[in-house]
XYZ file of C-alpha atoms in Angstrom:
738
model
C -4.205 7.994 -37.295
C -6.013 11.715 -35.983
C -5.891 10.483 -32.369
C -9.145 8.957 -30.370
C -10.684 11.741 -28.510
C -13.122 10.119 -26.414
C -15.697 12.479 -26.061
C -19.387 13.794 -26.752
C -20.710 17.242 -26.478
C -20.574 17.657 -23.482
C -24.675 18.881 -22.138
C -25.579 20.504 -19.299
C -22.920 22.421 -17.471
C -20.265 19.492 -17.411
C -16.562 20.344 -17.150
C -15.156 17.532 -19.175
C -14.216 15.366 -16.847
C -9.702 14.792 -16.684
C -8.068 13.141 -20.179
C -6.033 11.200 -21.602
C -3.572 9.360 -18.879
C -3.106 11.162 -16.868
C -1.380 13.529 -14.605
C 0.691 10.882 -11.487
C 1.651 7.954 -14.142
C 3.992 9.517 -16.886
C 5.484 5.780 -17.403
C 1.965 4.294 -17.176
C -0.010 1.538 -19.761
C -2.832 3.275 -19.121
C -4.552 4.333 -22.341
C -6.321 7.488 -23.065
C -9.738 7.989 -22.500
C -11.128 11.633 -22.710
C -13.917 11.795 -19.855
C -17.700 12.716 -20.700
C -19.832 14.831 -17.781
C -23.661 14.270 -18.446
C -25.682 15.506 -15.885
C -29.112 15.736 -16.242
C -30.339 19.116 -17.874
C -33.369 21.692 -15.461
C -36.229 22.161 -17.132
C -35.905 26.316 -17.025
C -33.359 28.432 -15.992
C -33.723 32.216 -14.877
C -31.316 35.046 -16.644
C -28.355 35.275 -13.689
C -27.718 31.935 -14.337
C -27.618 31.101 -17.624
C -25.199 34.480 -17.648
C -23.254 32.942 -15.305
C -22.784 29.849 -16.390
C -21.412 31.021 -19.628
C -18.733 33.193 -18.410
C -18.042 29.980 -15.775
C -18.088 27.077 -18.242
C -14.449 27.946 -20.085
C -13.289 28.142 -16.299
C -14.434 24.676 -16.142
C -12.751 23.399 -19.092
C -9.468 24.164 -17.877
C -9.455 23.286 -14.524
C -10.433 19.756 -15.770
C -7.102 19.434 -17.458
C -5.129 19.269 -13.775
C -7.474 16.047 -12.889
C -7.263 17.693 -9.345
C -9.680 17.917 -6.929
C -8.808 20.292 -4.349
C -9.749 23.813 -4.373
C -12.573 23.067 -6.793
C -15.907 23.351 -4.829
C -17.567 20.744 -7.581
C -15.143 18.635 -7.622
C -15.179 17.942 -4.509
C -18.629 17.776 -3.902
C -19.271 14.700 -5.174
C -16.166 15.415 -8.045
C -17.083 17.480 -11.068
C -21.764 16.678 -10.330
C -23.483 19.066 -11.705
C -26.968 20.099 -11.213
C -25.638 21.666 -7.678
C -26.947 25.591 -8.488
C -24.457 27.854 -8.742
C -23.392 30.918 -6.739
C -25.697 33.917 -7.607
C -23.167 36.565 -10.023
C -24.697 39.318 -10.408
C -23.607 41.268 -13.384
C -24.335 45.151 -14.564
C -25.474 43.470 -17.564
C -27.160 39.997 -16.388
C -29.438 42.605 -14.015
C -30.041 44.741 -17.124
C -31.981 41.409 -19.453
C -33.138 40.553 -16.568
C -35.063 43.984 -16.463
C -35.770 43.914 -20.083
C -36.874 39.812 -20.900
C -37.636 39.201 -17.306
C -39.470 35.479 -19.248
C -36.135 34.980 -21.361
C -35.061 31.940 -19.880
C -38.532 30.174 -21.689
C -37.685 31.467 -24.699
C -36.802 28.643 -27.124
C -33.989 31.084 -29.374
C -32.218 31.855 -25.585
C -31.950 27.435 -24.962
C -31.070 27.600 -28.571
C -28.060 30.032 -27.929
C -27.522 28.011 -25.597
C -26.198 25.270 -26.660
C -24.702 26.419 -29.649
C -21.960 27.925 -27.054
C -21.986 24.413 -24.853
C -21.037 23.281 -28.563
C -17.849 25.626 -28.916
C -16.798 25.389 -25.709
C -17.092 21.314 -26.826
C -14.511 22.507 -30.167
C -12.531 24.239 -27.866
C -12.176 21.436 -25.467
C -11.458 18.779 -28.164
C -8.741 21.082 -29.419
C -7.020 20.902 -25.808
C -7.175 17.630 -25.912
C -6.165 16.742 -29.251
C -3.164 18.986 -28.264
C -2.190 17.026 -24.913
C -2.550 13.650 -26.621
C -0.019 14.717 -29.489
C 2.260 16.452 -25.780
C 1.829 13.439 -23.684
C 1.450 10.201 -25.555
C 0.582 7.379 -23.479
C 2.794 4.665 -24.426
C 0.872 1.738 -24.044
C 1.660 -2.423 -22.795
C 0.255 -4.670 -21.104
C -0.300 -5.233 -17.620
C -0.418 -2.198 -16.562
C -4.918 -1.005 -15.688
C -5.785 1.388 -18.269
C -8.120 4.218 -17.569
C -9.868 5.227 -20.655
C -13.145 5.783 -20.489
C -14.787 9.740 -20.221
C -15.408 10.828 -16.128
C -19.015 10.760 -15.875
C -20.150 13.191 -12.845
C -22.808 11.768 -10.248
C -25.576 14.460 -10.236
C -25.447 16.696 -7.699
C -26.357 17.825 -3.479
C -29.762 19.657 -3.721
C -29.464 23.842 -3.997
C -31.687 24.200 -0.925
C -29.908 21.713 1.439
C -26.614 22.911 0.177
C -25.044 19.337 1.656
C -26.191 20.305 5.038
C -28.559 16.806 5.321
C -25.713 14.980 3.958
C -23.506 15.972 6.538
C -23.355 16.018 10.242
C -22.896 20.100 12.340
C -21.290 19.687 14.913
C -17.371 18.305 15.233
C -16.758 16.436 18.028
C -13.487 17.905 19.645
C -11.903 14.420 20.724
C -12.462 13.636 17.206
C -9.064 12.328 16.900
C -9.035 13.716 12.947
C -9.869 16.293 14.205
C -7.108 16.964 16.866
C -4.697 15.415 14.628
C -5.576 17.055 10.923
C -8.348 19.374 11.120
C -7.363 21.380 13.914
C -4.354 20.486 15.472
C -2.748 23.120 18.098
C -0.386 24.650 16.947
C 2.165 24.902 19.002
C 2.389 21.521 20.575
C 2.071 20.247 16.914
C 5.682 23.261 16.487
C 7.085 21.387 19.385
C 6.375 17.385 18.823
C 8.068 18.551 15.458
C 11.287 19.903 17.130
C 11.550 16.497 18.860
C 11.351 14.367 16.202
C 13.894 15.955 13.123
C 15.844 15.636 16.714
C 15.184 11.948 17.156
C 14.167 12.831 20.899
C 11.420 10.146 21.530
C 9.744 9.026 25.438
C 10.321 4.799 24.842
C 8.023 2.769 26.732
C 7.130 -1.135 26.898
C 4.108 -2.974 27.565
C 3.026 -6.016 26.828
C -1.024 -7.593 25.446
C -2.065 -10.642 25.932
C -0.159 -13.028 23.315
C 0.821 -10.196 21.859
C 4.027 -7.631 23.550
C 3.688 -4.140 22.116
C 7.813 -4.022 22.541
C 8.011 -0.096 22.112
C 5.529 2.234 22.323
C 7.319 5.373 20.600
C 6.305 9.417 21.619
C 7.475 12.470 20.319
C 9.583 13.954 23.479
C 8.463 17.465 24.222
C 8.350 16.993 27.977
C 5.003 18.533 28.355
C 3.237 14.693 29.001
C 3.789 11.632 29.173
C 2.704 8.624 26.449
C 0.208 5.871 27.931
C -1.630 2.881 26.614
C -4.173 2.023 25.270
C -7.039 0.578 26.740
C -8.079 -3.197 24.981
C -11.170 -2.280 22.909
C -14.331 -4.341 23.094
C -16.222 -3.311 19.963
C -16.020 -1.528 16.897
C -18.413 1.392 19.741
C -15.010 3.542 20.888
C -15.050 4.391 17.184
C -14.999 7.604 16.136
C -17.219 6.734 12.833
C -19.841 9.078 10.436
C -23.312 8.127 11.283
C -22.974 6.326 7.570
C -20.217 3.659 8.480
C -22.124 2.948 12.228
C -24.347 0.406 10.812
C -21.969 -1.515 8.048
C -19.378 -1.705 10.245
C -21.330 -2.994 13.372
C -22.802 -6.130 10.749
C -19.672 -6.944 9.928
C -16.900 -6.498 13.463
C -20.522 -7.011 16.160
C -17.017 -7.497 18.922
C -13.214 -7.029 18.823
C -10.833 -9.954 19.256
C -8.323 -9.345 21.341
C -5.703 -9.216 19.009
C -8.103 -6.575 17.249
C -9.133 -4.627 20.196
C -5.724 -3.947 21.272
C -4.663 -2.359 17.644
C -7.980 -0.842 17.092
C -6.979 1.994 19.152
C -4.121 2.987 17.851
C -4.763 3.051 14.063
C -8.255 4.857 15.037
C -5.344 7.582 17.253
C -3.637 8.274 13.912
C -0.738 6.372 15.164
C 1.710 4.561 12.950
C 1.829 0.807 12.962
C 4.373 -1.868 12.415
C 2.821 -4.706 13.687
C 4.447 -8.389 12.856
C 1.720 -10.244 13.625
C -0.515 -10.809 10.961
C -1.932 -14.206 9.613
C -3.553 -16.178 7.353
C -6.017 -16.260 10.948
C -5.457 -12.803 11.357
C -5.908 -11.494 7.932
C -9.556 -10.539 7.625
C -10.263 -8.987 10.412
C -6.795 -6.916 9.891
C -8.140 -5.470 6.665
C -11.566 -4.842 8.232
C -10.321 -3.005 11.193
C -7.855 -0.899 8.213
C -9.828 -0.133 5.283
C -13.262 0.950 7.445
C -10.414 3.674 9.229
C -9.449 4.592 6.018
C -12.992 4.644 4.816
C -13.838 7.014 7.699
C -11.126 9.370 6.837
C -11.753 10.153 3.190
C -15.908 10.446 4.217
C -14.642 13.052 7.217
C -12.209 14.614 4.904
C -15.393 15.167 2.385
C -17.897 16.036 3.993
C -15.504 18.483 6.613
C -14.726 20.257 2.295
C -18.703 20.276 1.469
C -19.308 21.880 4.684
C -17.061 24.638 4.198
C -17.840 25.235 1.041
C -21.982 25.393 2.080
C -20.179 28.440 4.847
C -17.888 30.248 2.735
C -21.149 30.646 0.540
C -23.254 32.040 2.498
C -20.205 34.883 3.706
C -20.169 37.862 2.820
C -17.392 38.447 0.248
C -16.302 41.345 1.462
C -14.985 40.498 5.036
C -12.458 37.823 5.324
C -13.278 34.127 5.951
C -10.149 31.379 6.208
C -11.289 28.319 6.159
C -8.267 24.956 5.529
C -9.397 22.036 5.373
C -7.280 20.678 2.087
C -4.465 19.459 0.868
C -2.831 20.044 -2.425
C -4.285 17.129 -4.738
C -6.594 14.953 -4.071
C -5.580 11.891 -3.103
C -5.460 10.480 0.989
C -5.281 6.958 0.967
C -2.757 4.392 -0.130
C -2.718 1.628 0.293
C 0.164 -0.490 -0.862
C -0.510 -4.351 -1.791
C 1.001 -7.854 -3.789
C -1.074 -9.321 -5.931
C -4.146 -8.088 -7.172
C -5.771 -10.932 -5.460
C -5.082 -8.815 -2.020
C -6.546 -5.688 -3.936
C -10.100 -7.405 -4.688
C -10.138 -8.396 -0.793
C -9.511 -4.920 0.443
C -12.429 -3.320 -2.363
C -14.432 -5.270 -1.313
C -14.424 -5.471 1.526
C -14.878 -0.794 1.789
C -17.715 -1.722 -0.827
C -19.499 -3.360 1.482
C -18.384 -0.945 4.898
C -20.103 2.121 2.380
C -22.682 0.287 0.380
C -22.488 2.411 -2.030
C -25.296 3.309 -4.321
C -23.821 2.265 -7.915
C -20.373 1.283 -8.454
C -18.785 2.461 -12.147
C -16.933 -0.550 -13.845
C -17.438 -2.613 -11.695
C -17.704 -5.156 -14.044
C -14.061 -3.745 -15.583
C -12.504 -4.045 -12.589
C -13.945 -7.514 -11.686
C -12.696 -8.842 -15.346
C -9.650 -7.392 -15.042
C -8.773 -8.338 -11.201
C -10.566 -11.426 -9.302
C -9.890 -14.810 -11.329
C -10.320 -18.734 -10.510
C -8.435 -19.908 -7.834
C -5.969 -22.172 -8.880
C -5.722 -25.948 -8.241
C -3.026 -26.041 -6.365
C -1.206 -30.137 -5.304
C -2.370 -30.449 -1.787
C 0.840 -30.096 -0.139
C 0.699 -26.314 -0.768
C 0.315 -24.932 2.830
C -2.679 -22.622 3.171
C 0.042 -19.064 3.956
C 0.880 -19.665 -0.294
C -2.721 -20.163 -0.846
C -3.641 -16.756 0.537
C -0.644 -15.673 -1.284
C -0.895 -16.853 -5.043
C -4.075 -18.384 -5.504
C -6.412 -16.001 -7.855
C -4.885 -13.284 -10.056
C -1.356 -13.274 -8.721
C -0.237 -10.727 -10.858
C 1.831 -7.924 -9.093
C 1.818 -4.780 -11.883
C -1.122 -2.548 -10.825
C -1.922 -0.412 -9.783
C -6.186 1.471 -9.461
C -7.674 4.968 -8.342
C -10.740 4.810 -6.357
C -12.768 8.132 -6.466
C -16.416 7.950 -4.255
C -19.346 10.755 -4.761
C -22.507 10.485 -2.013
C -23.582 7.550 -3.533
C -21.358 6.231 -6.198
C -18.048 4.376 -6.029
C -15.818 5.045 -9.358
C -13.096 1.983 -10.198
C -10.341 3.401 -12.980
C -10.553 6.970 -11.986
C -7.826 8.345 -12.242
C -4.922 9.655 -9.727
C -5.448 13.193 -9.469
C -9.215 12.284 -9.168
C -9.042 9.533 -6.849
C -9.308 9.218 -2.729
C -7.703 5.431 -2.580
C -4.748 4.374 -4.766
C -4.605 0.908 -4.298
C -0.946 -0.560 -6.012
C 1.908 -2.994 -5.640
C 5.332 -1.132 -5.403
C 5.957 -2.326 -9.032
C 2.570 -0.682 -10.775
C 3.166 2.500 -8.145
C 6.965 3.215 -8.987
C 6.095 2.512 -12.950
C 3.727 5.144 -12.420
C 5.925 7.900 -10.387
C 9.321 6.847 -12.787
C 12.862 7.376 -13.092
C 14.899 9.842 -11.620
C 16.120 10.845 -14.736
C 12.811 10.191 -16.774
C 11.509 14.361 -17.818
C 8.126 13.556 -17.329
C 8.350 12.241 -13.354
C 6.061 13.119 -10.928
C 5.256 11.727 -8.333
C 2.434 14.931 -7.295
C -0.592 12.641 -6.614
C 1.346 11.153 -3.136
C 2.303 14.556 -1.904
C -1.443 14.346 0.206
C -1.426 11.010 1.485
C -2.622 11.204 4.668
C -2.821 7.258 5.993
C -0.351 4.951 4.456
C -1.266 0.657 4.497
C 1.395 -1.723 3.885
C -0.175 -5.168 3.662
C 1.211 -8.057 3.934
C 5.168 -6.075 3.836
C 6.227 -9.332 4.230
C 5.366 -10.632 0.552
C 6.669 -6.978 -0.188
C 9.923 -8.211 0.528
C 10.624 -10.666 -1.982
C 9.429 -8.963 -4.898
C 11.622 -5.703 -4.572
C 12.480 -4.271 -1.963
C 13.173 -0.652 -3.402
C 10.556 -0.070 -5.125
C 9.041 0.495 -1.355
C 12.238 1.909 -0.410
C 11.005 4.491 -3.582
C 7.776 5.003 -2.991
C 8.677 5.934 0.750
C 10.846 8.521 -0.755
C 8.695 10.500 -2.517
C 5.961 10.485 -0.259
C 4.271 13.995 1.258
C 7.009 16.033 -0.874
C 5.870 19.662 -2.304
C 4.526 19.471 -5.782
C 5.922 20.803 -8.915
C 2.798 21.684 -10.274
C 0.136 24.173 -8.847
C -2.663 21.400 -10.277
C -5.123 23.618 -10.183
C -4.872 23.772 -6.175
C -6.950 26.713 -3.616
C -3.513 27.341 -2.116
C -6.155 29.326 -0.256
C -7.946 26.023 1.671
C -4.577 23.955 2.276
C -3.782 23.873 5.227
C -0.880 25.471 6.956
C 1.210 22.309 8.253
C 1.394 21.110 4.118
C 2.100 24.422 3.398
C 5.239 24.683 6.174
C 6.460 20.884 4.378
C 5.335 19.099 7.614
C 3.352 16.796 6.027
C 5.531 13.617 6.388
C 5.455 14.089 10.249
C 1.139 14.164 10.228
C 0.761 10.985 7.964
C -0.774 7.760 9.195
C 1.072 4.815 8.328
C 0.156 1.486 9.203
C 2.429 -1.677 8.211
C 1.435 -5.189 8.876
C 4.366 -7.920 8.294
C 4.390 -11.343 9.595
C 7.334 -11.238 11.294
C 10.087 -8.167 11.823
C 12.806 -8.026 9.326
C 15.876 -5.416 9.778
C 14.272 -3.772 6.178
C 10.829 -2.452 8.406
C 12.522 -2.233 11.598
C 14.514 0.677 9.055
C 11.070 2.188 7.702
C 10.362 2.354 11.173
C 12.718 4.310 12.351
C 13.515 7.356 9.687
C 10.509 6.971 7.360
C 7.472 6.423 10.327
C 7.968 10.144 12.594
C 4.198 10.816 13.350
C 3.558 13.513 16.017
C 0.885 11.559 17.821
C 3.446 8.439 18.016
C 4.243 4.855 17.138
C 4.039 1.495 17.664
C 5.700 -2.185 17.519
C 4.020 -4.995 17.893
C 6.117 -8.560 18.089
C 4.927 -11.920 18.894
C 6.525 -13.357 22.013
C 8.266 -16.350 19.589
C 8.270 -19.414 21.086
C 11.145 -21.343 18.324
C 10.320 -23.397 14.868
C 12.680 -25.801 17.101
C 10.101 -27.257 18.543
C 6.965 -27.188 16.087
C 8.664 -30.424 14.549
C 7.108 -33.047 13.311
C 9.961 -35.230 14.064
C 14.117 -35.508 15.831
C 16.565 -34.133 14.420
C 19.784 -33.112 15.246
C 19.756 -29.179 14.530
C 23.330 -27.893 14.735
C 23.901 -23.543 15.317
C 27.533 -22.228 14.050
C 28.450 -18.578 15.286
C 31.173 -16.946 13.585
C 31.929 -13.178 14.509
C 31.354 -10.424 12.251
C 32.696 -7.151 13.216
C 29.921 -4.556 10.537
C 27.361 -5.283 9.173
C 28.620 -4.368 6.103
C 32.021 -7.243 6.158
C 29.584 -10.288 7.002
C 28.785 -11.509 3.497
C 32.718 -11.797 3.147
C 33.070 -13.166 6.696
C 30.224 -15.231 6.415
C 31.710 -17.342 2.718
C 34.567 -17.594 3.822
C 33.121 -19.459 6.975
C 31.551 -22.096 4.159
C 34.505 -22.069 2.427
C 36.990 -22.884 5.429
C 34.578 -24.919 8.154
C 31.556 -26.298 6.585
C 32.826 -27.424 2.976
C 35.412 -29.144 3.422
C 33.596 -31.572 5.685
C 30.709 -32.140 3.213
C 33.329 -33.070 0.527
C 34.481 -36.062 2.569
C 30.923 -37.030 2.889
C 30.099 -36.511 -1.096
C 33.556 -38.780 -1.129
C 32.729 -41.704 0.799
C 28.356 -42.000 -0.770
C 30.356 -41.448 -4.273
C 32.390 -44.256 -3.363
C 30.090 -46.481 -1.761
C 27.182 -45.989 -4.773
C 25.196 -43.943 -2.515
C 23.804 -40.174 -2.083
C 24.424 -38.069 0.364
C 20.911 -35.616 -0.225
C 23.326 -32.280 1.073
C 19.905 -29.906 0.197
C 21.943 -25.886 0.409
C 19.906 -23.419 1.618
C 20.681 -19.963 -0.087
C 18.458 -17.120 1.481
C 20.119 -14.257 -0.599
C 20.491 -14.692 -5.069
C 23.729 -13.314 -4.590
C 25.328 -15.470 -2.206
C 23.635 -18.171 -4.524
C 25.123 -16.539 -7.247
C 28.936 -16.514 -5.625
C 28.864 -20.019 -4.333
C 27.608 -21.489 -7.506
C 30.721 -19.797 -9.244
C 32.480 -21.633 -6.325
C 31.448 -24.611 -7.105
C 32.649 -24.686 -10.401
C 36.449 -24.927 -10.090
C 36.757 -25.158 -6.847
C 39.379 -28.003 -6.332
C 37.799 -28.387 -3.392
C 34.302 -29.060 -4.386
C 35.780 -30.535 -7.592
C 33.727 -33.898 -7.072
C 31.164 -31.970 -6.326
C 27.969 -32.972 -8.480
C 25.267 -30.834 -8.052
C 22.496 -28.790 -8.982
C 20.079 -25.562 -8.665
C 17.020 -23.866 -8.284
C 16.388 -19.813 -7.957
C 13.619 -18.380 -8.931
C 15.112 -17.699 -12.629
C 15.502 -20.874 -12.967
C 12.799 -22.504 -15.596
C 10.382 -25.018 -15.208
C 12.183 -27.654 -16.915
C 15.585 -26.935 -15.058
C 14.200 -27.198 -11.918
C 12.699 -30.381 -12.878
C 15.933 -32.081 -14.128
C 17.119 -30.846 -10.557
C 14.998 -32.361 -8.928
C 15.166 -35.185 -10.333
C 19.185 -35.855 -10.838
C 18.851 -34.903 -6.712
C 16.128 -37.863 -5.808
C 18.012 -40.346 -8.573
C 21.713 -39.714 -7.010
C 22.830 -37.924 -10.374
C 24.025 -34.946 -7.825
C 24.533 -35.076 -4.096
C 23.711 -31.432 -3.289
C 21.253 -29.286 -4.752
C 21.981 -25.767 -4.066
C 18.205 -23.988 -3.393
C 16.947 -20.258 -2.898
C 14.812 -18.936 -0.045
C 12.854 -17.129 -3.021
C 12.277 -19.835 -4.569
C 10.777 -21.588 -2.273
C 8.554 -18.741 -1.001
C 7.605 -18.497 -4.918
C 7.221 -22.106 -5.434
C 6.538 -24.659 -2.266
C 8.896 -27.171 -4.283
C 8.681 -30.178 -2.721
C 12.471 -31.583 -2.587
C 12.791 -35.525 -2.474
C 15.544 -36.798 -1.354
C 16.972 -35.538 1.184
C 19.113 -36.058 4.330
C 20.933 -33.645 5.442
C 20.661 -30.228 5.225
C 22.860 -27.119 4.829
C 21.471 -23.188 6.003
C 24.074 -21.134 4.611
C 21.754 -18.416 6.380
C 18.343 -18.620 7.868
C 15.421 -17.906 6.199
C 12.834 -15.080 6.898
C 9.633 -15.964 7.211
C 9.802 -18.865 9.917
C 7.857 -21.495 9.057
C 10.673 -22.398 5.278
C 12.315 -23.429 8.674
C 9.993 -26.095 9.398
C 9.401 -27.372 5.915
C 12.797 -27.462 5.043
C 13.641 -29.335 7.752
C 10.525 -31.040 9.245
C 9.045 -30.892 5.909
C 12.037 -32.536 3.532
C 13.569 -34.811 6.055
C 10.407 -35.789 7.029
C 9.680 -37.224 4.088
C 13.325 -38.827 3.475
C 12.597 -41.075 6.848
C 8.518 -41.922 5.513
C 10.518 -43.275 2.710
C 12.998 -44.686 3.916
C 16.325 -42.636 2.984
C 17.322 -41.762 5.917
C 16.295 -43.923 9.696
C 14.321 -41.725 12.411
C 16.953 -39.832 14.346
C 19.583 -40.030 11.615
C 18.730 -36.310 9.851
C 21.009 -32.996 10.475
C 20.644 -29.417 9.796
C 23.188 -27.275 10.385
C 22.621 -23.093 9.777
C 25.236 -21.014 10.115
C 24.101 -17.590 12.237
C 25.946 -14.501 13.043
C 24.568 -11.170 15.590
C 22.925 -9.713 12.714
C 21.152 -12.645 11.862
C 18.979 -12.025 15.619
C 16.203 -11.426 14.092
C 15.934 -14.865 12.482
C 17.495 -16.081 15.172
C 15.164 -15.534 18.066
C 11.881 -16.528 15.606
C 13.730 -20.187 15.061
C 15.286 -20.747 18.972
C 13.203 -18.575 20.363
C 14.326 -15.156 22.316
C 15.688 -16.228 24.771
C 17.927 -19.099 24.014
C 18.846 -16.317 20.503
C 20.049 -13.929 23.273
C 22.014 -16.774 25.026
C 23.256 -17.768 21.627
C 24.857 -14.664 21.015
C 25.919 -13.422 23.985
C 27.679 -16.823 25.193
C 31.240 -16.714 25.391
C 32.052 -19.957 25.839
C 31.319 -22.100 22.634
C 29.523 -21.387 19.039
C 28.368 -24.027 18.413
C 24.926 -24.932 19.554
C 23.303 -28.186 19.570
C 19.509 -29.037 19.652
C 17.883 -32.550 19.284
């Protein structure tokens, strides 16, 4: 069966658009999709224009294979628009025809000849497409977004305006976009990059109302100090493009204290690690980051259009250099946990840019939107926010912007923004041993937004690390890039020092701190926001005896072994006695053993089976990989007392939020990353048992193991001040709270 081409005969001056799966997705499940460019035709053509088009069309056809916009004027000006007048090309043969036959443009044979030429060109394009489809067959797999329909190019700017009507002519020298990306001072940039590579940062601590900026860091060049920003009251302080001013003020008429604190750092293109995200401020943070991303895209696009017009007016004999581009078109990457979160971000951007047309919107709604799941009343609000609707964590979506249109499912090399989950983008990049591995579409990312990073850690954090490692690398192929217009700091392989990274998380973790130290190397500086935790132990709805046992651990590498040894030597013997006495009295011990890591879960489960000290302890297990029938069986046996102990992982609780009944005592092999889990396990499970009369009020007990490597988890549970004293206390290793 012949391969599906998905093309029609190109009419007008169409380039044909990108074909196939796109060069950025070697492991993509996306299907083939030819792209037809069908622009509106003009009624008349002059001879010189016809000659220019007939000679220029084959070049356009070859450019379509690269799926890039950089270096191609027509691609950057409203993404391969069709009706813009090309530059006047003076050729001797064309001039001769004009002098001999001045009215040839109106004659029918000439129009017929042009049509035949385009048919030949279309046939050539189809031959190239067929060759590419055989050389690089797509991998069809369910669950991955496919780019199948042709790229239809929008009407271009009227030729008499040269884009001047739609862009702002004068640049503001104080605009952070100008200072950071467009026209940075070369000497100052060099000094800052040198300071970053040496790890020389000037740091200061600033406290805002309700949120502590634990660290403001700035490359220490010895010439200037890094001062904290004032709180912005409204969005007016943003240096916004004119088309975004009205929608932004309507969407965000006033900044809250949190928004006003965060906005100046985001607008100044500084790296931000914000560890105070919640379902209450999620929408505000989304609007803030999406407005900043959209503003950056519009400024980048308008700069290129304006420079295209300037180059067209310059004398070809004069040397005129404009550097306004990267290697490839995508400038913004948003890593999101689920398709539902992608829908929220896309809808926010659409509301801010207010396009006249949205291509493939229906397809996007069918693929990404879903009815809200009917959760039980016991599910918490943060769980509903994350898993309500379409909670598929395997997706990637390209979006491109033109003057009047937003297009969904654009191919990566034609996109301005890429929305993706870590898993979806990892599959698009491919693996190291894959010959078709391609990450060139990430080479020119200037703004990276990682939303709900705490949820991404519950998926597979290695995918996030892999993506960071492949950002802003030198591309392996040119992809049709006009290197004469690539910014010098791209060519010098310094793009990673100018990329802005914004990470939003509900809490801080060692993994995020690692990214902050190793991957967030912005020459504009970086800031880390941390809330001042009061402690979950003070938020419990009932009185519970809480014991925290500290063990000494010399290194992070040896910590898992020391923790396991402490459990088997100091904790399990007392649990064995408890379960033995409970079984002799025909009672139930009701011990819930909470294990954060799956690797530790497997280790403890394997230890329980043959060990003599636990031979008489009957236990069940619930992990993130346990099937639904097995979960129901384990919960039933634990409630009835048939199992005296239940092993329960943190990821199982994150993805399911089970309400475990029959819990009388909680043993935490390690504290949970999410402090809400501590409240739910202790206050929720033990509170349920107290209300059902399984335990007396005040009889419930919790015991948690910790070491100095758990400082971030500990401060969220007991508070920052108590955590520091518990870790530095020399008098003992057991701390009790009631």
